[in-house]
Amino acid sequence: MTGLFRKKLVTEQPADRQLARTLSWPHLVALGVGAIVGTGILTLIGVGADRAGPAVILSFAIAGLICACAALAYAEMATMIPASGSAYTYSYVVLGEVIAWVIGWSLILEYSLVVSTVAVGWSGYIYPLLEPYGFAKEYAQGPPLGGIINLPAVFIIFVVAGLLTLGTKESATLNAVLVVIKVIALAVFVAVALPYFDAANLEPFSPFGFAKHVSPDGTERGVMAAAAIIFFAFYGFDAISTAAEEAKNPGRDLAIGIVGSMLACVLIYMLVAVTAVGALSYTRFADSPEPLALILRGIGQPEFATFLAISAVVALPTVLLGFLFGQSRIFFVMARDGLLPARLARVSKRGSPALITWLTAALVAIIAGLMPIDAIAALANAGTLAAFVAVCVCMLVMRRRAPDAPRTFRTPLAPLVGTVGIVGCIYLFFSLPSQTQLYFLIWNAIGLVIYFAYARPRASALG
């Protein structure tokens, strides 16, 4: 049993397994904002409104608070252990191998499904622009919605994968430009829609109550049910921690990137959420694949709706870039540790893990091409919540195990922040759809079979 909880030592890697250090803190902040601001606010606000009504504003606040606690824990752990792998690596160093495998396996689920969700959201915005040119709807949605395959979603995943293989710095610079476009688009939405704010649209404020429950139509609703789904809208800062080995000054840059991007996004989200539910009755944009554009058309601003849709088409790939980046790095580090095939840990001449990037793209393209957005997002959240709990636990354990260890960033009120992060994430997990919880448990049961049959013997041989 001791081998199950063997701890990882962070050591210097051979040249052919080292990632190039090309990112400074502005790149990381842009990577974080790019990964966080996206499908969650541009698309999932419609899903959230369907689950909670106008109280989706409260859902955003609750999800944001829990994510903020996790972000502070991430910032401390990232500066203490400046190595790629995010929550997987922290768990391996602090909690042991089998816990790290479960978290790494959960992260694979998270990142794969996030990329798939964003790609489906991107497709929802580009389809109305393609429809006048004869693009058939059955090629813009998967079989569960009556289509054949979501071709726009598959297309954009492979485009972003190509950008990532060009090199980390090059893709990060392009990402920063696209992030600016996305923030401008959301600012325009607030500026145009806020004058149409009508307090009557907030009544009744919480038509489905606070706790998760099954409504007469069979959908699980409530403020917490919505928070558990739109929680998706806030994470993305964890993708920054996967870039630890590519940061020029990880001790400083990681903390600035994680905390800075999270604070910026909480402010943006609250402004957009209040504007959205105040400008138009939530019943008119609930479950829409393009809710913000629909709101602008609903208040008689079709030109701005088209501008927002075009901006989303241009800028949503920044989320894909952030999470496809993170997914490939999780795979890369697990392969380097011997838990996945070693050939996946090779880097290209440009210092990027090209092979694993293309394999990841192929995996998520299949999911995005065939599954609907709400089912993908809910399952992605389950993997993320597990990772966030692990990082908060790691922070608290290290505060007791190594209280005097150097910490470039120290989480304020660590016991309180860590506890709120852990309890909040667990509560959100149990607020997810019951089917999602079951699928998550099945995914990790399969993962443990693979661990004992394949990963553990090879990791033991390397160790």
Tab-separated table of C-alpha atoms in Angstrom:
chain	number	residue	atom	x	y	z
A	1	MET	CA	0.000	0.000	0.000
A	2	THR	CA	2.917	2.386	0.570
A	3	GLY	CA	3.488	2.573	-3.183
A	4	LEU	CA	-0.030	3.906	-3.652
A	5	PHE	CA	0.841	7.030	-1.666
A	6	ARG	CA	4.396	7.462	-2.929
A	7	LYS	CA	5.229	11.172	-3.223
A	8	LYS	CA	6.675	12.804	-6.311
A	9	LEU	CA	9.917	14.807	-6.178
A	10	VAL	CA	10.050	17.739	-8.616
A	11	THR	CA	13.393	17.471	-10.447
A	12	GLU	CA	15.114	18.931	-13.510
A	13	GLN	CA	13.999	17.197	-16.703
A	14	PRO	CA	16.152	16.114	-19.687
A	15	ALA	CA	16.345	18.632	-22.527
A	16	ASP	CA	13.992	16.646	-24.798
A	17	ARG	CA	11.320	16.711	-22.078
A	18	GLN	CA	11.616	20.366	-21.079
A	19	LEU	CA	9.062	22.983	-22.092
A	20	ALA	CA	10.365	26.336	-23.322
A	21	ARG	CA	10.163	29.249	-20.806
A	22	THR	CA	8.561	31.941	-22.944
A	23	LEU	CA	5.629	33.353	-20.915
A	24	SER	CA	5.578	36.494	-18.741
A	25	TRP	CA	2.761	37.555	-16.384
A	26	PRO	CA	0.806	39.568	-19.024
A	27	HIS	CA	0.692	36.406	-21.146
A	28	LEU	CA	-0.591	34.458	-18.136
A	29	VAL	CA	-3.259	37.017	-17.207
A	30	ALA	CA	-4.426	37.009	-20.832
A	31	LEU	CA	-4.373	33.204	-20.843
A	32	GLY	CA	-6.494	33.188	-17.678
A	33	VAL	CA	-9.004	35.812	-18.828
A	34	GLY	CA	-9.126	34.135	-22.225
A	35	ALA	CA	-9.868	30.751	-20.632
A	36	ILE	CA	-12.365	32.088	-18.069
A	37	VAL	CA	-14.414	34.589	-20.087
A	38	GLY	CA	-16.120	32.624	-22.791
A	39	THR	CA	-18.832	30.025	-23.159
A	40	GLY	CA	-19.795	30.351	-19.496
A	41	ILE	CA	-21.030	33.913	-19.899
A	42	LEU	CA	-21.722	33.968	-23.643
A	43	THR	CA	-23.724	30.740	-23.724
A	44	LEU	CA	-24.284	29.099	-20.322
A	45	ILE	CA	-25.985	32.167	-18.841
A	46	GLY	CA	-29.005	30.949	-20.824
A	47	VAL	CA	-28.774	27.498	-19.241
A	48	GLY	CA	-28.364	29.111	-15.803
A	49	ALA	CA	-31.398	31.336	-16.314
A	50	ASP	CA	-33.462	28.285	-17.235
A	51	ARG	CA	-32.405	26.616	-13.960
A	52	ALA	CA	-32.723	29.604	-11.564
A	53	GLY	CA	-34.610	32.440	-13.270
A	54	PRO	CA	-33.385	35.969	-12.388
A	55	ALA	CA	-31.676	34.459	-9.322
A	56	VAL	CA	-28.989	33.308	-11.750
A	57	ILE	CA	-27.293	36.508	-10.542
A	58	LEU	CA	-27.027	34.891	-7.097
A	59	SER	CA	-25.817	31.674	-8.731
A	60	PHE	CA	-22.976	33.608	-10.360
A	61	ALA	CA	-22.057	35.211	-7.018
A	62	ILE	CA	-21.955	31.847	-5.185
A	63	ALA	CA	-19.955	30.119	-7.909
A	64	GLY	CA	-17.586	33.097	-8.059
A	65	LEU	CA	-16.960	33.049	-4.292
A	66	ILE	CA	-16.143	29.335	-4.268
A	67	CYS	CA	-13.891	29.697	-7.313
A	68	ALA	CA	-12.121	32.669	-5.715
A	69	CYS	CA	-11.224	30.502	-2.697
A	70	ALA	CA	-9.897	27.790	-5.000
A	71	ALA	CA	-7.961	30.379	-7.018
A	72	LEU	CA	-6.162	31.637	-3.892
A	73	ALA	CA	-5.216	28.057	-2.992
A	74	TYR	CA	-3.968	27.494	-6.542
A	75	ALA	CA	-1.854	30.649	-6.393
A	76	GLU	CA	-0.090	29.493	-3.213
A	77	MET	CA	0.509	25.949	-4.475
A	78	ALA	CA	1.655	27.125	-7.910
A	79	THR	CA	4.369	29.313	-6.405
A	80	MET	CA	5.456	26.593	-3.951
A	81	ILE	CA	5.582	23.893	-6.650
A	82	PRO	CA	6.336	25.721	-9.938
A	83	ALA	CA	6.014	22.640	-12.141
A	84	SER	CA	3.572	21.747	-14.912
A	85	GLY	CA	0.617	19.539	-14.085
A	86	SER	CA	-1.600	21.812	-11.968
A	87	ALA	CA	-3.694	19.963	-9.351
A	88	TYR	CA	-2.316	16.609	-10.536
A	89	THR	CA	1.264	17.597	-9.682
A	90	TYR	CA	0.342	19.230	-6.375
A	91	SER	CA	-1.552	16.082	-5.345
A	92	TYR	CA	1.382	13.864	-6.374
A	93	VAL	CA	3.833	15.914	-4.294
A	94	VAL	CA	1.576	16.361	-1.243
A	95	LEU	CA	-0.973	13.511	-1.108
A	96	GLY	CA	0.566	10.629	-3.047
A	97	GLU	CA	0.375	8.759	-6.334
A	98	VAL	CA	-3.085	7.173	-6.276
A	99	ILE	CA	-4.731	10.471	-5.264
A	100	ALA	CA	-2.749	12.211	-7.996
A	101	TRP	CA	-3.976	9.666	-10.544
A	102	VAL	CA	-7.622	10.251	-9.568
A	103	ILE	CA	-7.130	14.014	-9.838
A	104	GLY	CA	-5.203	13.725	-13.106
A	105	TRP	CA	-7.903	11.445	-14.505
A	106	SER	CA	-10.538	13.980	-13.363
A	107	LEU	CA	-8.572	16.791	-15.015
A	108	ILE	CA	-8.512	14.848	-18.266
A	109	LEU	CA	-12.306	14.734	-18.010
A	110	GLU	CA	-12.499	18.432	-17.133
A	111	TYR	CA	-10.278	19.798	-19.868
A	112	SER	CA	-11.579	17.480	-22.588
A	113	LEU	CA	-15.177	18.408	-21.872
A	114	VAL	CA	-14.458	22.122	-21.405
A	115	VAL	CA	-12.889	22.297	-24.843
A	116	SER	CA	-15.841	20.354	-26.254
A	117	THR	CA	-18.370	22.639	-24.513
A	118	VAL	CA	-16.705	25.803	-25.769
A	119	ALA	CA	-16.511	24.433	-29.294
A	120	VAL	CA	-20.255	23.665	-29.216
A	121	GLY	CA	-20.898	27.177	-27.839
A	122	TRP	CA	-18.789	28.669	-30.655
A	123	SER	CA	-20.827	26.691	-33.150
A	124	GLY	CA	-24.022	28.140	-31.638
A	125	TYR	CA	-22.811	31.662	-32.425
A	126	ILE	CA	-21.427	30.981	-35.913
A	127	TYR	CA	-24.389	28.973	-37.207
A	128	PRO	CA	-26.758	31.993	-37.542
A	129	LEU	CA	-23.995	33.684	-39.573
A	130	LEU	CA	-23.618	30.628	-41.838
A	131	GLU	CA	-27.340	29.824	-42.221
A	132	PRO	CA	-28.034	32.483	-44.895
A	133	TYR	CA	-25.407	30.785	-47.066
A	134	GLY	CA	-27.233	27.464	-46.986
A	135	PHE	CA	-25.371	25.742	-44.144
A	136	ALA	CA	-27.666	22.932	-42.973
A	137	LYS	CA	-28.594	22.870	-39.260
A	138	GLU	CA	-28.069	19.091	-39.008
A	139	TYR	CA	-24.364	19.762	-39.544
A	140	ALA	CA	-24.262	22.247	-36.651
A	141	GLN	CA	-25.529	19.996	-33.847
A	142	GLY	CA	-25.064	16.433	-32.633
A	143	PRO	CA	-27.465	13.451	-32.824
A	144	PRO	CA	-29.127	14.094	-29.391
A	145	LEU	CA	-30.527	17.359	-30.812
A	146	GLY	CA	-31.628	15.806	-34.103
A	147	GLY	CA	-28.503	16.639	-36.101
A	148	ILE	CA	-25.778	14.505	-37.657
A	149	ILE	CA	-22.519	16.074	-36.463
A	150	ASN	CA	-21.448	19.511	-35.221
A	151	LEU	CA	-18.925	20.318	-37.962
A	152	PRO	CA	-18.150	23.926	-36.886
A	153	ALA	CA	-17.199	22.634	-33.406
A	154	VAL	CA	-14.883	19.991	-34.860
A	155	PHE	CA	-13.342	22.543	-37.232
A	156	ILE	CA	-12.450	25.128	-34.604
A	157	ILE	CA	-10.843	22.539	-32.301
A	158	PHE	CA	-8.360	21.519	-34.980
A	159	VAL	CA	-7.640	25.149	-35.904
A	160	VAL	CA	-6.717	25.940	-32.283
A	161	ALA	CA	-4.640	22.745	-32.005
A	162	GLY	CA	-2.685	23.914	-35.036
A	163	LEU	CA	-2.011	27.278	-33.377
A	164	LEU	CA	-0.731	25.578	-30.217
A	165	THR	CA	1.719	23.405	-32.129
A	166	LEU	CA	3.262	26.523	-33.687
A	167	GLY	CA	4.684	27.444	-30.278
A	168	THR	CA	3.551	28.560	-26.839
A	169	LYS	CA	4.640	32.207	-27.039
A	170	GLU	CA	3.171	32.709	-30.511
A	171	SER	CA	-0.206	31.273	-29.534
A	172	ALA	CA	-0.198	33.230	-26.248
A	173	THR	CA	0.402	36.514	-28.076
A	174	LEU	CA	-2.484	35.865	-30.468
A	175	ASN	CA	-4.592	34.878	-27.461
A	176	ALA	CA	-3.923	38.250	-25.800
A	177	VAL	CA	-5.183	40.116	-28.882
A	178	LEU	CA	-8.362	38.021	-29.061
A	179	VAL	CA	-8.999	38.507	-25.319
A	180	VAL	CA	-9.117	42.274	-25.855
A	181	ILE	CA	-11.726	41.784	-28.600
A	182	LYS	CA	-13.826	39.594	-26.293
A	183	VAL	CA	-13.750	42.054	-23.391
A	184	ILE	CA	-14.700	44.916	-25.735
A	185	ALA	CA	-17.677	42.871	-26.989
A	186	LEU	CA	-18.946	42.284	-23.441
A	187	ALA	CA	-18.426	45.969	-22.593
A	188	VAL	CA	-20.517	46.908	-25.629
A	189	PHE	CA	-23.252	44.472	-24.510
A	190	VAL	CA	-23.420	46.121	-21.074
A	191	ALA	CA	-23.352	49.644	-22.532
A	192	VAL	CA	-26.155	48.897	-25.012
A	193	ALA	CA	-28.417	46.680	-22.858
A	194	LEU	CA	-28.111	48.324	-19.436
A	195	PRO	CA	-30.324	51.346	-20.382
A	196	TYR	CA	-33.132	48.810	-21.020
A	197	PHE	CA	-32.908	47.495	-17.440
A	198	ASP	CA	-36.400	46.928	-16.060
A	199	ALA	CA	-36.811	45.815	-12.449
A	200	ALA	CA	-40.029	44.003	-13.460
A	201	ASN	CA	-37.879	41.439	-15.277
A	202	LEU	CA	-36.459	40.400	-11.888
A	203	GLU	CA	-39.878	39.306	-10.582
A	204	PRO	CA	-40.234	36.690	-9.289
A	205	PHE	CA	-36.545	36.763	-8.428
A	206	SER	CA	-36.157	33.083	-7.471
A	207	PRO	CA	-39.023	31.138	-9.063
A	208	PHE	CA	-37.358	27.759	-8.507
A	209	GLY	CA	-36.026	28.226	-4.959
A	210	PHE	CA	-32.487	27.837	-3.615
A	211	ALA	CA	-31.646	24.132	-3.261
A	212	LYS	CA	-31.564	21.702	-6.185
A	213	HIS	CA	-34.867	19.929	-6.849
A	214	VAL	CA	-36.591	18.230	-9.767
A	215	SER	CA	-39.218	20.448	-11.423
A	216	PRO	CA	-42.403	19.035	-13.023
A	217	ASP	CA	-40.745	18.875	-16.473
A	218	GLY	CA	-38.010	16.611	-15.069
A	219	THR	CA	-35.252	19.256	-15.094
A	220	GLU	CA	-33.253	19.803	-11.899
A	221	ARG	CA	-33.625	23.480	-10.966
A	222	GLY	CA	-32.808	25.947	-8.183
A	223	VAL	CA	-30.131	28.559	-7.450
A	224	MET	CA	-27.584	25.877	-6.541
A	225	ALA	CA	-28.470	23.715	-9.545
A	226	ALA	CA	-27.710	26.738	-11.729
A	227	ALA	CA	-24.535	27.536	-9.766
A	228	ALA	CA	-23.323	23.969	-10.285
A	229	ILE	CA	-23.678	24.405	-14.056
A	230	ILE	CA	-22.442	27.984	-14.490
A	231	PHE	CA	-19.547	27.223	-12.150
A	232	PHE	CA	-18.117	26.289	-15.538
A	233	ALA	CA	-18.027	30.012	-16.305
A	234	PHE	CA	-15.428	30.809	-13.658
A	235	TYR	CA	-12.722	28.251	-13.929
A	236	GLY	CA	-9.902	28.662	-16.356
A	237	PHE	CA	-7.363	30.109	-13.942
A	238	ASP	CA	-6.248	26.522	-13.281
A	239	ALA	CA	-5.030	26.408	-16.885
A	240	ILE	CA	-2.472	29.043	-15.839
A	241	SER	CA	-0.949	26.682	-13.280
A	242	THR	CA	-0.307	24.124	-16.029
A	243	ALA	CA	2.060	26.711	-17.584
A	244	ALA	CA	4.404	26.773	-14.565
A	245	GLU	CA	7.381	25.344	-16.479
A	246	GLU	CA	6.818	27.815	-19.329
A	247	ALA	CA	6.716	30.938	-17.124
A	248	LYS	CA	9.823	33.120	-17.132
A	249	ASN	CA	9.465	33.964	-13.417
A	250	PRO	CA	7.004	31.396	-12.012
A	251	GLY	CA	7.299	32.541	-8.382
A	252	ARG	CA	5.869	35.954	-9.283
A	253	ASP	CA	4.063	35.482	-12.592
A	254	LEU	CA	1.813	32.554	-11.598
A	255	ALA	CA	0.267	34.343	-8.609
A	256	ILE	CA	-0.344	37.507	-10.642
A	257	GLY	CA	-1.863	35.494	-13.483
A	258	ILE	CA	-4.181	33.367	-11.310
A	259	VAL	CA	-5.451	36.022	-8.883
A	260	GLY	CA	-5.478	38.854	-11.428
A	261	SER	CA	-7.473	36.990	-14.049
A	262	MET	CA	-9.968	35.702	-11.471
A	263	LEU	CA	-10.691	39.158	-10.005
A	264	ALA	CA	-11.128	40.673	-13.466
A	265	CYS	CA	-13.559	37.974	-14.521
A	266	VAL	CA	-15.734	38.121	-11.386
A	267	LEU	CA	-16.293	41.843	-12.046
A	268	ILE	CA	-17.070	41.260	-15.728
A	269	TYR	CA	-19.500	38.420	-15.009
A	270	MET	CA	-21.539	40.230	-12.387
A	271	LEU	CA	-21.984	43.242	-14.684
A	272	VAL	CA	-23.049	41.072	-17.615
A	273	ALA	CA	-25.396	38.863	-15.537
A	274	VAL	CA	-27.236	41.809	-13.951
A	275	THR	CA	-27.552	43.514	-17.345
A	276	ALA	CA	-28.837	40.352	-19.056
A	277	VAL	CA	-31.642	39.447	-16.639
A	278	GLY	CA	-32.666	43.083	-16.250
A	279	ALA	CA	-32.873	43.880	-19.960
A	280	LEU	CA	-35.117	40.978	-21.009
A	281	SER	CA	-37.312	38.401	-19.268
A	282	TYR	CA	-35.241	35.300	-18.571
A	283	THR	CA	-37.939	33.105	-20.152
A	284	ARG	CA	-37.075	34.575	-23.553
A	285	PHE	CA	-33.385	33.636	-23.539
A	286	ALA	CA	-33.346	30.571	-21.240
A	287	ASP	CA	-31.487	27.676	-22.857
A	288	SER	CA	-30.643	29.715	-25.977
A	289	PRO	CA	-27.282	28.779	-27.605
A	290	GLU	CA	-26.591	32.527	-28.082
A	291	PRO	CA	-28.410	34.271	-25.180
A	292	LEU	CA	-26.588	37.618	-25.220
A	293	ALA	CA	-27.107	38.128	-28.940
A	294	LEU	CA	-30.760	37.099	-28.505
A	295	ILE	CA	-31.179	39.699	-25.721
A	296	LEU	CA	-29.796	42.433	-27.973
A	297	ARG	CA	-32.203	41.453	-30.748
A	298	GLY	CA	-35.030	41.313	-28.185
A	299	ILE	CA	-34.460	44.945	-27.172
A	300	GLY	CA	-34.336	46.079	-30.797
A	301	GLN	CA	-30.580	46.235	-31.323
A	302	PRO	CA	-29.957	43.707	-34.136
A	303	GLU	CA	-26.794	45.445	-35.357
A	304	PHE	CA	-25.142	45.082	-31.963
A	305	ALA	CA	-26.377	41.474	-31.788
A	306	THR	CA	-24.545	40.751	-35.036
A	307	PHE	CA	-21.439	42.517	-33.675
A	308	LEU	CA	-21.563	40.400	-30.513
A	309	ALA	CA	-22.019	37.178	-32.505
A	310	ILE	CA	-19.066	38.013	-34.762
A	311	SER	CA	-16.947	38.940	-31.717
A	312	ALA	CA	-17.853	35.629	-30.069
A	313	VAL	CA	-16.888	33.741	-33.217
A	314	VAL	CA	-13.544	35.559	-33.307
A	315	ALA	CA	-12.787	35.481	-29.580
A	316	LEU	CA	-14.278	32.262	-28.137
A	317	PRO	CA	-11.313	30.283	-29.512
A	318	THR	CA	-9.245	31.922	-26.731
A	319	VAL	CA	-11.053	29.639	-24.284
A	320	LEU	CA	-10.316	26.670	-26.493
A	321	LEU	CA	-6.680	27.706	-26.610
A	322	GLY	CA	-6.424	28.039	-22.824
A	323	PHE	CA	-8.003	24.684	-22.039
A	324	LEU	CA	-6.498	22.712	-24.928
A	325	PHE	CA	-3.178	24.110	-23.704
A	326	GLY	CA	-3.928	22.894	-20.171
A	327	GLN	CA	-5.182	19.479	-21.303
A	328	SER	CA	-2.102	18.770	-23.372
A	329	ARG	CA	0.149	19.740	-20.429
A	330	ILE	CA	-1.713	17.417	-18.026
A	331	PHE	CA	-1.319	14.539	-20.485
A	332	PHE	CA	2.335	15.539	-21.019
A	333	VAL	CA	3.267	15.504	-17.328
A	334	MET	CA	1.409	12.256	-16.603
A	335	ALA	CA	3.299	10.642	-19.500
A	336	ARG	CA	6.584	12.071	-18.216
A	337	ASP	CA	5.828	10.521	-14.815
A	338	GLY	CA	5.270	7.122	-16.447
A	339	LEU	CA	1.512	6.971	-15.815
A	340	LEU	CA	0.772	7.284	-19.560
A	341	PRO	CA	2.862	6.117	-22.577
A	342	ALA	CA	6.299	7.786	-22.475
A	343	ARG	CA	6.282	8.746	-26.164
A	344	LEU	CA	3.559	11.288	-25.365
A	345	ALA	CA	6.105	13.266	-23.293
A	346	ARG	CA	8.196	14.321	-26.273
A	347	VAL	CA	8.360	17.965	-27.310
A	348	SER	CA	8.791	19.442	-30.760
A	349	LYS	CA	11.665	21.659	-31.923
A	350	ARG	CA	9.536	24.641	-30.906
A	351	GLY	CA	9.338	23.348	-27.328
A	352	SER	CA	5.647	22.342	-27.447
A	353	PRO	CA	4.139	18.848	-26.959
A	354	ALA	CA	2.800	18.580	-30.527
A	355	LEU	CA	1.871	14.871	-30.554
A	356	ILE	CA	-0.229	15.014	-27.399
A	357	THR	CA	-1.857	18.261	-28.582
A	358	TRP	CA	-3.144	16.601	-31.773
A	359	LEU	CA	-4.281	13.476	-29.914
A	360	THR	CA	-6.146	15.655	-27.411
A	361	ALA	CA	-7.761	17.596	-30.254
A	362	ALA	CA	-8.994	14.372	-31.852
A	363	LEU	CA	-10.528	13.194	-28.559
A	364	VAL	CA	-12.400	16.413	-27.803
A	365	ALA	CA	-13.519	16.857	-31.414
A	366	ILE	CA	-15.412	13.551	-31.218
A	367	ILE	CA	-17.188	14.680	-28.029
A	368	ALA	CA	-17.990	18.151	-29.403
A	369	GLY	CA	-19.261	16.758	-32.673
A	370	LEU	CA	-21.768	14.412	-31.066
A	371	MET	CA	-22.927	15.733	-27.632
A	372	PRO	CA	-25.169	18.674	-26.513
A	373	ILE	CA	-23.687	21.555	-24.531
A	374	ASP	CA	-25.479	21.227	-21.168
A	375	ALA	CA	-24.579	17.543	-20.704
A	376	ILE	CA	-20.925	18.212	-21.532
A	377	ALA	CA	-20.649	21.233	-19.217
A	378	ALA	CA	-22.183	19.449	-16.226
A	379	LEU	CA	-19.764	16.512	-16.487
A	380	ALA	CA	-16.808	18.873	-16.963
A	381	ASN	CA	-17.760	20.599	-13.713
A	382	ALA	CA	-17.587	17.314	-11.788
A	383	GLY	CA	-13.935	16.829	-12.740
A	384	THR	CA	-13.101	20.433	-11.913
A	385	LEU	CA	-14.728	20.313	-8.489
A	386	ALA	CA	-12.639	17.249	-7.592
A	387	ALA	CA	-9.463	19.072	-8.631
A	388	PHE	CA	-10.383	22.222	-6.683
A	389	VAL	CA	-11.035	20.202	-3.519
A	390	ALA	CA	-7.631	18.520	-3.909
A	391	VAL	CA	-5.772	21.827	-4.280
A	392	CYS	CA	-7.466	23.332	-1.218
A	393	VAL	CA	-6.584	20.180	0.761
A	394	CYS	CA	-2.970	20.359	-0.474
A	395	MET	CA	-2.675	23.975	0.656
A	396	LEU	CA	-3.989	23.167	4.149
A	397	VAL	CA	-1.781	20.060	4.467
A	398	MET	CA	1.333	22.010	3.464
A	399	ARG	CA	0.500	24.755	5.973
A	400	ARG	CA	0.781	22.090	8.703
A	401	ARG	CA	3.502	19.912	7.178
A	402	ALA	CA	5.830	22.702	6.082
A	403	PRO	CA	4.688	25.954	7.716
A	404	ASP	CA	8.051	27.670	7.165
A	405	ALA	CA	8.568	26.622	3.533
A	406	PRO	CA	9.127	29.538	1.129
A	407	ARG	CA	5.878	30.861	-0.318
A	408	THR	CA	6.045	33.675	-2.864
A	409	PHE	CA	2.284	34.044	-2.452
A	410	ARG	CA	0.481	33.297	0.814
A	411	THR	CA	-3.290	32.814	0.820
A	412	PRO	CA	-4.869	35.238	3.318
A	413	LEU	CA	-6.965	33.554	6.066
A	414	ALA	CA	-5.833	30.191	4.672
A	415	PRO	CA	-7.838	27.926	7.054
A	416	LEU	CA	-11.074	29.793	6.296
A	417	VAL	CA	-10.418	30.112	2.551
A	418	GLY	CA	-9.417	26.452	2.244
A	419	THR	CA	-12.431	25.232	4.207
A	420	VAL	CA	-14.889	27.368	2.215
A	421	GLY	CA	-13.300	26.089	-1.001
A	422	ILE	CA	-13.594	22.434	0.059
A	423	VAL	CA	-17.115	22.599	1.511
A	424	GLY	CA	-18.378	24.825	-1.313
A	425	CYS	CA	-17.040	22.524	-4.035
A	426	ILE	CA	-18.513	19.441	-2.369
A	427	TYR	CA	-21.909	21.166	-2.088
A	428	LEU	CA	-21.749	22.180	-5.737
A	429	PHE	CA	-20.896	18.591	-6.692
A	430	PHE	CA	-24.043	17.333	-4.993
A	431	SER	CA	-25.998	20.112	-6.740
A	432	LEU	CA	-25.006	18.719	-10.142
A	433	PRO	CA	-27.540	16.551	-12.012
A	434	SER	CA	-27.708	13.068	-10.457
A	435	GLN	CA	-26.863	11.473	-13.790
A	436	THR	CA	-23.703	13.597	-13.969
A	437	GLN	CA	-22.590	12.391	-10.521
A	438	LEU	CA	-23.086	8.784	-11.636
A	439	TYR	CA	-21.120	9.293	-14.862
A	440	PHE	CA	-18.298	10.910	-12.885
A	441	LEU	CA	-18.069	7.918	-10.543
A	442	ILE	CA	-18.086	5.533	-13.516
A	443	TRP	CA	-15.316	7.565	-15.192
A	444	ASN	CA	-13.120	7.336	-12.101
A	445	ALA	CA	-13.865	3.621	-11.627
A	446	ILE	CA	-12.590	3.047	-15.169
A	447	GLY	CA	-9.611	5.253	-14.334
A	448	LEU	CA	-8.675	3.191	-11.287
A	449	VAL	CA	-8.815	-0.018	-13.345
A	450	ILE	CA	-6.383	1.565	-15.832
A	451	TYR	CA	-4.186	2.766	-12.965
A	452	PHE	CA	-3.779	-0.652	-11.348
A	453	ALA	CA	-3.542	-2.541	-14.659
A	454	TYR	CA	-1.257	-0.158	-16.589
A	455	ALA	CA	-0.065	3.000	-14.864
A	456	ARG	CA	1.075	1.811	-11.440
A	457	PRO	CA	3.446	-0.951	-12.632
A	458	ARG	CA	5.160	1.444	-15.086
A	459	ALA	CA	5.409	4.283	-12.590
A	460	SER	CA	6.875	1.835	-10.053
A	461	ALA	CA	9.465	0.731	-12.606
A	462	LEU	CA	10.505	4.361	-13.187
A	463	GLY	CA	10.540	5.137	-9.442
